[in-house]
Amino acid sequence: MHQQLSDRINSMATSQTLAMAAKTRELKEEGKDIIGLSLGEPDFNTPDFIKDAAIQAINDNYNSYSPVDGYVELKDAIIKKFKRDNHLDYNRSQIVVSTGAKQSLANAAMVLLNPGDEVLLPCPYWVSYAEIVKLAEGVPVEVPTSVESNFKITPAQLEAAITPKTKMIWYSSPCNPSGMVYSKEELRALADVLVKYPNIIVVSDEIYEHINFVGGHASMAEFDDMYDRTITVNGVSKAFAMTGWRIGYIGAPDWIARACNKMQGQITSGANCIAQRAVITALEAPVSSIKFMIDKFKERRKLVISLLDEIEGFKTTEPEGAFYVFPDVSHFFGKTLKGHKINNATDFSMFLLEEALVATVTGDAFGNPNCIRLSYAASEDQIKEALKRIKAAVS
Ligand code: PMP
Ligand code: GLU
């Protein structure tokens, strides 16, 4: 049979993070001793108090469809969380719970973009942003940064990228993949540009909020003049080690939340009911209950930075949050290492996989072709061994 897939799926790039994770799994099954530093996934188990809440929910017979935009009790927990951690006031009609923050982002694109609308993506951006935007027939517009600018865009760069077609700007802070964190002052300076263009909507992806080593998380919606056009995206995958539970959420202007609710009413009928009940418990717990994981990430960050500093050719900034480092490896471009010609970051990442047996992700996937991403959500032993192997492979 002639396999006629849609142009939509044919033109979509595969998620490089998930592709690398699949490749790592495959090679491990073949018996290869691969160390996976490709996937941004905490190596902790979900804390017991959250698991217990899920078990309780099963026993309490939570087995029917939930409201499409989430249980009222979960929305109330999210409202309290936004108030407690972010000084943001939302009401129930502004909250939508989805199947992961990934779906929250997809909803935002689908309900706001018309064909040809431009979405500004400060680089490097999280791997799925550009493809989600394209799926919604929007046009991703990259705003470049580099290791030298600490991977932050300036207000002047932002203003220069705006055109009459600019509909949205999407960014994550703490950033996946660079680990940079915008301070409140830096966000205010960007907001000062955006207020001049009242039709631009901001997607502020704050999923790494709690994994912040410099302190002082800032939300764009905290500014009164940005609140009405900011979608605050968050979720439990990272800070609560709940990637597989698939719960994310937004706080947004009413009209956008209503549209997202309508969208997922046709696509998912709402998120998993057991996971939602467990997330009520997760969000109601004090942030101190997850501090042990954040402290571990902090130790590992120190370790990975000090080990990377010992390898010639890796130019690295000190990540301020999340659990990634994003070294510039352009030093190796044009060189031949162990018979592999390295022309770009993708070649280098493949070289590391084949010769060092370490899985990383090429910076191309994040809109920055000079870098690779390493996730340090791995054990200290794995980090030490991985960096030892990388050092040996490139020296
Ligand atoms: N945003 C960023 C920046 C991420 O790194 C991730 C990681 N998966 C997501 C959104 C999506 O998270 P999830 O769908 O697991 O909630
Ligand atoms: N966000 C993680 C990452 O960047 C998980 C993978 C994914 O959802 O694409 O690795």
XYZ file of C-alpha atoms and ligand atoms in Angstrom:
421
model
C 0.000 0.000 0.000
C 1.239 3.501 -0.775
C 1.942 5.066 2.608
C 0.468 8.513 2.421
C 1.255 10.277 5.655
C 0.250 13.901 6.033
C 2.587 16.738 5.081
C 2.180 17.805 8.695
C 3.900 14.744 10.133
C 6.335 14.388 7.251
C 7.683 17.862 7.839
C 7.979 17.423 11.600
C 11.407 16.708 13.089
C 11.674 13.844 15.562
C 12.268 14.918 19.169
C 16.049 14.618 19.495
C 15.906 14.191 23.268
C 13.512 11.275 22.988
C 15.340 9.857 19.953
C 18.612 9.827 21.895
C 16.863 8.216 24.858
C 15.482 5.506 22.560
C 18.912 4.976 20.985
C 20.508 4.687 24.437
C 17.927 2.096 25.466
C 18.512 0.134 22.247
C 22.306 0.101 22.654
C 21.999 -0.931 26.298
C 19.745 -3.816 25.273
C 22.468 -4.885 22.833
C 24.768 -5.094 25.839
C 26.684 -1.834 25.285
C 27.681 -0.008 28.442
C 26.184 3.381 27.526
C 25.929 6.191 30.055
C 22.842 8.218 29.224
C 23.288 11.945 29.803
C 20.799 12.769 27.079
C 17.416 12.765 28.739
C 16.274 15.491 31.089
C 14.748 13.209 33.638
C 15.453 13.113 37.383
C 17.005 9.805 38.422
C 15.045 9.867 41.692
C 11.867 7.964 42.387
C 8.691 9.931 42.963
C 8.600 10.699 46.720
C 6.582 8.191 48.777
C 4.064 10.717 50.074
C 2.992 11.386 46.484
C 2.859 7.702 45.570
C 0.705 7.073 48.650
C -1.759 9.731 47.489
C -2.067 7.968 44.122
C -2.697 4.609 45.789
C -5.319 6.242 47.973
C -6.961 7.752 44.876
C -7.200 4.326 43.246
C -8.753 2.882 46.382
C -11.137 5.825 46.578
C -12.330 4.888 43.089
C -11.082 7.831 41.141
C -11.632 6.122 37.832
C -13.950 8.339 35.810
C -13.231 11.221 33.476
C -12.193 14.283 35.430
C -13.374 17.735 34.381
C -11.525 18.473 31.112
C -9.466 21.277 32.652
C -8.718 19.427 35.900
C -10.293 18.620 39.285
C -11.384 21.676 41.216
C -9.246 20.525 44.186
C -6.199 20.374 41.935
C -6.927 23.791 40.463
C -7.182 25.144 44.006
C -3.822 23.570 44.880
C -2.318 25.155 41.759
C -3.826 28.536 42.657
C -2.268 28.285 46.131
C 1.060 27.227 44.649
C 1.091 30.193 42.240
C 0.337 32.523 45.137
C 2.850 30.936 47.517
C 5.796 30.581 45.129
C 5.207 33.206 42.452
C 3.008 35.936 43.993
C 0.534 35.324 41.187
C -3.232 35.568 41.643
C -5.242 33.293 39.402
C -8.813 32.076 39.748
C -10.187 28.689 38.744
C -11.221 29.773 35.267
C -7.607 30.721 34.518
C -6.110 27.302 35.282
C -5.931 24.386 32.853
C -4.385 21.044 33.824
C -2.958 19.043 30.914
C -1.131 15.848 30.035
C 2.298 17.271 30.788
C 3.601 20.780 30.263
C 4.283 19.615 26.726
C 0.561 19.516 26.100
C 0.125 22.871 27.848
C 2.563 24.313 25.301
C 0.870 22.567 22.386
C -2.501 23.919 23.525
C -1.097 27.446 23.663
C 0.214 27.178 20.117
C -2.925 25.597 18.724
C -5.321 28.118 20.220
C -3.326 31.253 19.451
C -1.470 30.840 16.172
C -2.783 31.419 12.696
C -0.755 30.365 9.659
C 2.286 32.598 9.298
C 2.221 34.036 12.815
C 5.741 34.380 14.143
C 6.921 33.067 17.489
C 10.171 34.397 18.896
C 12.380 31.682 20.368
C 15.449 32.935 22.217
C 18.164 30.365 21.491
C 18.883 27.891 22.782
C 15.277 26.872 23.353
C 13.762 23.604 24.458
C 13.745 21.033 21.688
C 9.968 20.816 21.159
C 9.150 24.539 20.949
C 9.950 24.960 17.260
C 8.158 21.805 16.154
C 5.052 22.565 18.213
C 4.911 26.049 16.706
C 5.268 24.634 13.193
C 2.570 22.063 13.859
C 0.237 24.967 14.625
C 1.337 26.558 11.311
C 3.297 29.258 13.082
C 6.793 30.332 12.106
C 9.566 29.923 14.697
C 11.949 32.894 14.670
C 15.231 32.185 16.416
C 16.879 34.940 18.446
C 20.498 33.840 18.788
C 22.667 33.959 21.915
C 25.990 32.361 22.729
C 28.075 31.090 25.586
C 29.661 34.590 25.698
C 26.317 36.292 26.408
C 25.528 33.635 29.024
C 22.779 32.474 26.640
C 20.563 35.477 27.423
C 18.933 37.788 24.911
C 19.113 41.550 25.350
C 16.155 43.951 25.091
C 17.694 45.391 21.898
C 17.857 41.928 20.332
C 14.263 41.297 21.300
C 13.079 44.552 19.763
C 15.030 43.930 16.556
C 13.363 40.527 16.135
C 9.800 41.850 16.433
C 7.828 42.253 13.193
C 4.151 43.015 12.532
C 3.646 39.227 12.406
C 5.086 38.524 15.850
C 2.372 36.853 17.887
C 4.245 35.263 20.783
C 7.563 34.796 22.529
C 8.384 31.496 24.263
C 11.230 30.952 26.694
C 12.112 28.793 29.680
C 13.802 30.148 32.784
C 15.589 28.276 34.311
C 16.431 27.328 30.748
C 16.501 23.921 29.193
C 19.130 23.437 27.721
C 21.486 26.232 28.876
C 20.639 26.353 32.583
C 20.548 30.169 32.541
C 18.062 32.011 34.749
C 16.641 35.439 33.944
C 16.658 37.719 37.004
C 13.631 39.832 37.769
C 15.490 42.915 36.488
C 16.376 41.194 33.224
C 12.780 40.106 32.726
C 11.609 43.648 33.476
C 13.950 44.992 30.795
C 12.459 42.544 28.272
C 8.956 43.460 29.451
C 9.754 47.128 28.831
C 10.142 46.255 25.155
C 7.075 44.024 25.052
C 4.743 46.635 26.547
C 5.270 48.656 23.377
C 3.785 45.751 21.381
C 0.547 44.949 23.205
C -0.487 42.076 20.921
C 2.486 39.842 21.722
C 1.711 37.008 24.120
C 4.387 35.535 26.352
C 4.771 31.857 27.151
C 6.847 31.699 30.319
C 7.888 28.086 30.831
C 8.772 27.745 34.504
C 8.942 23.969 34.800
C 12.458 24.153 36.340
C 11.439 26.842 38.816
C 12.530 24.929 41.905
C 15.802 23.716 40.394
C 17.444 27.093 40.776
C 20.878 27.467 42.369
C 21.020 31.257 42.421
C 17.637 31.730 44.108
C 15.029 34.306 43.285
C 12.787 32.801 40.646
C 10.942 35.492 38.695
C 7.747 35.128 36.656
C 6.847 37.405 33.772
C 3.227 37.526 34.958
C 4.355 39.170 38.200
C 4.499 42.463 36.311
C 1.054 44.061 36.273
C 1.505 45.247 32.699
C 2.365 41.708 31.516
C -0.111 39.663 33.560
C -2.935 39.890 31.032
C -0.834 38.530 28.193
C 1.352 35.947 29.836
C 0.773 32.204 29.939
C 2.647 30.760 32.903
C 3.490 27.122 32.181
C 4.546 24.745 34.920
C 4.360 21.074 35.839
C 5.530 18.398 38.222
C 7.821 16.329 35.984
C 11.096 17.858 37.063
C 10.987 19.095 40.646
C 8.833 16.217 41.913
C 10.475 13.488 39.799
C 7.147 12.699 38.134
C 7.994 12.675 34.426
C 5.895 9.623 33.623
C 2.823 10.813 35.502
C 2.235 13.409 32.780
C 0.760 16.402 34.558
C 1.423 20.014 33.563
C -0.641 23.149 33.933
C -1.017 26.799 33.003
C -2.183 29.982 34.626
C -3.380 32.293 31.865
C -5.843 35.007 30.917
C -9.392 33.665 31.032
C -9.966 33.748 27.274
C -6.839 31.698 26.591
C -7.587 29.167 29.355
C -11.104 28.703 27.972
C -9.718 28.001 24.505
C -7.179 25.492 25.866
C -9.991 23.745 27.715
C -11.983 23.551 24.480
C -8.940 22.219 22.607
C -8.204 19.376 24.991
C -11.897 18.588 25.280
C -11.563 17.285 21.730
C -8.134 15.750 22.046
C -7.583 14.138 25.474
C -10.740 14.680 27.571
C -8.425 15.896 30.315
C -5.447 14.458 32.148
C -5.158 11.140 33.979
C -7.360 11.147 37.082
C -5.044 9.236 39.454
C -2.069 11.395 38.547
C -4.142 14.529 39.126
C -5.108 13.389 42.632
C -1.463 12.654 43.453
C -0.410 16.090 42.202
C -2.785 17.765 44.667
C -0.669 16.225 47.429
C 2.583 17.127 45.666
C 1.692 20.794 45.269
C 0.263 21.175 48.752
C 3.502 19.914 50.322
C 6.062 22.520 51.341
C 8.894 23.041 48.873
C 11.235 21.745 51.600
C 9.906 18.235 50.933
C 11.759 18.126 47.598
C 14.857 20.025 48.699
C 16.954 16.854 48.981
C 16.734 16.419 45.206
C 17.610 20.042 44.470
C 20.605 19.793 46.834
C 21.813 16.739 44.947
C 21.501 18.512 41.599
C 23.542 21.349 43.038
C 26.353 19.000 44.075
C 26.303 17.318 40.688
C 26.418 20.643 38.895
C 29.621 21.477 40.743
C 31.053 18.097 39.862
C 30.175 18.224 36.190
C 31.500 21.775 35.779
C 34.798 20.994 37.467
C 35.263 17.852 35.360
C 34.332 19.643 32.129
C 36.816 22.415 32.940
C 39.556 19.793 32.821
C 38.734 18.880 29.212
C 40.287 21.074 26.578
C 37.883 22.376 23.956
C 34.752 22.558 26.114
C 33.654 26.147 26.732
C 31.057 26.185 29.493
C 28.979 28.687 31.432
C 27.998 27.869 34.967
C 24.350 26.835 34.800
C 22.196 28.688 37.315
C 19.294 26.258 37.237
C 17.727 23.124 35.686
C 20.023 20.090 35.376
C 21.864 20.625 32.119
C 25.202 21.951 30.941
C 25.478 23.248 27.426
C 29.145 23.499 26.490
C 30.295 25.084 23.255
C 32.297 22.395 21.471
C 33.039 24.283 18.239
C 36.753 23.873 19.062
C 36.471 20.349 17.632
C 34.798 21.316 14.353
C 36.988 20.569 11.346
C 39.086 18.078 13.324
C 39.268 14.322 12.941
C 38.991 12.340 16.164
C 39.678 8.599 16.139
C 38.870 8.509 12.446
C 35.610 10.482 12.808
C 35.454 13.758 10.923
C 33.738 16.285 13.190
C 31.942 18.930 11.153
C 29.325 20.017 13.660
C 27.734 19.374 17.045
C 25.696 16.457 15.712
C 28.874 14.716 14.518
C 30.471 15.397 17.883
C 27.519 14.035 19.835
C 27.498 10.884 17.670
C 31.257 10.565 18.149
C 30.780 10.656 21.931
C 28.097 8.001 21.672
C 30.214 5.681 19.560
C 33.665 6.240 21.050
C 32.971 7.269 24.652
C 29.676 5.381 24.988
C 28.116 8.544 26.435
C 24.760 9.785 25.145
C 24.357 13.581 24.855
C 22.103 15.724 22.647
C 23.296 17.915 19.793
C 22.799 21.662 20.237
C 21.188 21.771 16.785
C 18.044 20.377 18.366
C 17.910 23.476 20.580
C 18.746 26.054 17.914
C 22.417 26.343 18.863
C 24.686 24.407 16.509
C 27.940 25.060 18.429
C 26.942 23.253 21.596
C 25.924 19.896 22.989
C 23.710 19.248 25.993
C 24.603 16.999 28.889
C 22.013 16.245 31.529
C 23.446 15.800 35.008
C 20.280 14.227 36.358
C 22.429 11.109 36.770
C 24.348 9.592 39.677
C 27.726 10.999 40.678
C 29.427 7.764 39.665
C 27.845 7.932 36.228
C 28.850 11.570 35.818
C 32.448 10.846 36.842
C 32.721 7.852 34.540
C 31.069 9.682 31.623
C 33.395 12.660 31.880
C 36.412 10.384 32.222
C 35.404 8.616 29.021
C 34.764 11.882 27.177
C 38.153 13.212 28.256
C 39.863 10.061 27.029
C 37.978 10.100 23.716
C 38.903 13.671 22.805
C 42.465 13.803 24.088
N 9.336 22.558 29.101
C 10.624 22.293 29.282
C 11.589 23.415 29.252
C 11.051 20.976 29.480
O 12.352 20.707 29.654
C 10.111 19.944 29.494
C 10.648 18.552 29.703
N 9.939 17.521 29.425
C 8.765 20.281 29.299
C 8.416 21.588 29.103
C 7.666 19.271 29.255
O 7.496 18.653 30.472
P 6.333 17.610 30.750
O 5.550 17.442 29.503
O 7.016 16.369 31.197
O 5.502 18.241 31.841
N 12.384 17.696 28.788
C 13.248 16.569 28.790
C 14.457 16.827 27.938
O 14.610 17.896 27.407
C 12.509 15.321 28.488
C 12.400 14.879 27.066
C 11.280 15.476 26.312
O 10.190 15.614 26.862
O 11.524 15.812 25.167
O 15.280 15.964 27.833
